[in-house]
Amino acid sequence: KEIPNSAAADAMHAAYAPYVDIFRTDRSMAPHIATAVQGLGTRVVGDRRALVGVINEMLLERHANDVAPKIAP
């Protein structure tokens, strides 16, 4: 498979994944990033339409557990 022109930018963007609660990426990168951050508590979202639902779900969980979210640098 040919490497897309965006591969370098995708790799730089993926470097932030371990430091955030929710990481939004495209569908092709999502499984790779999800594997890399497995066990770190980061939720990888490969579908932009699912993002709002994932955010709401996490906010409800955080509110129930009274835990502050991580903020990326």
Short mmCIF file of C-alpha atoms in Angstrom, two decimals, residues 8-46:
data_model
loop_
_atom_site.label_atom_id
_atom_site.label_comp_id
_atom_site.label_asym_id
_atom_site.label_seq_id
_atom_site.Cartn_x
_atom_site.Cartn_y
_atom_site.Cartn_z
CA ALA A 8 4.32 12.55 8.56
CA ALA A 9 1.64 14.89 9.89
CA ASP A 10 -0.41 11.92 11.13
CA ALA A 11 2.61 10.56 13.01
CA MET A 12 3.30 13.94 14.64
CA HIS A 13 -0.36 14.27 15.63
CA ALA A 14 -0.38 10.71 17.04
CA ALA A 15 2.42 11.61 19.45
CA TYR A 16 -0.18 13.44 21.58
CA ALA A 17 -2.46 10.41 21.94
CA PRO A 18 -1.03 9.08 25.23
CA TYR A 19 -1.55 12.47 26.91
CA VAL A 20 -5.26 13.03 26.24
CA ASP A 21 -8.51 11.32 27.19
CA ILE A 22 -9.99 11.40 23.68
CA PHE A 23 -7.93 11.37 20.50
CA ARG A 24 -9.65 12.14 17.19
CA THR A 25 -8.03 10.83 14.03
CA ASP A 26 -9.11 9.50 10.66
CA ARG A 27 -10.47 5.99 10.16
CA SER A 28 -7.29 4.64 8.60
CA MET A 29 -5.08 5.69 11.53
CA ALA A 30 -7.53 4.88 14.36
CA PRO A 31 -6.74 1.16 14.77
CA HIS A 32 -2.98 1.79 14.75
CA ILE A 33 -3.17 4.55 17.35
CA ALA A 34 -5.65 2.59 19.47
CA THR A 35 -3.19 -0.30 19.59
CA ALA A 36 -0.34 2.04 20.57
CA VAL A 37 -2.26 3.61 23.47
CA GLN A 38 -3.96 0.44 24.71
CA GLY A 39 -4.08 0.44 28.51
CA LEU A 40 -3.35 4.18 28.82
CA GLY A 41 -6.98 5.30 29.14
CA THR A 42 -7.09 7.17 25.82
CA ARG A 43 -10.18 6.66 23.69
CA VAL A 44 -9.39 6.82 19.99
CA VAL A 45 -12.21 8.05 17.76
CA GLY A 46 -11.92 7.35 14.04
#
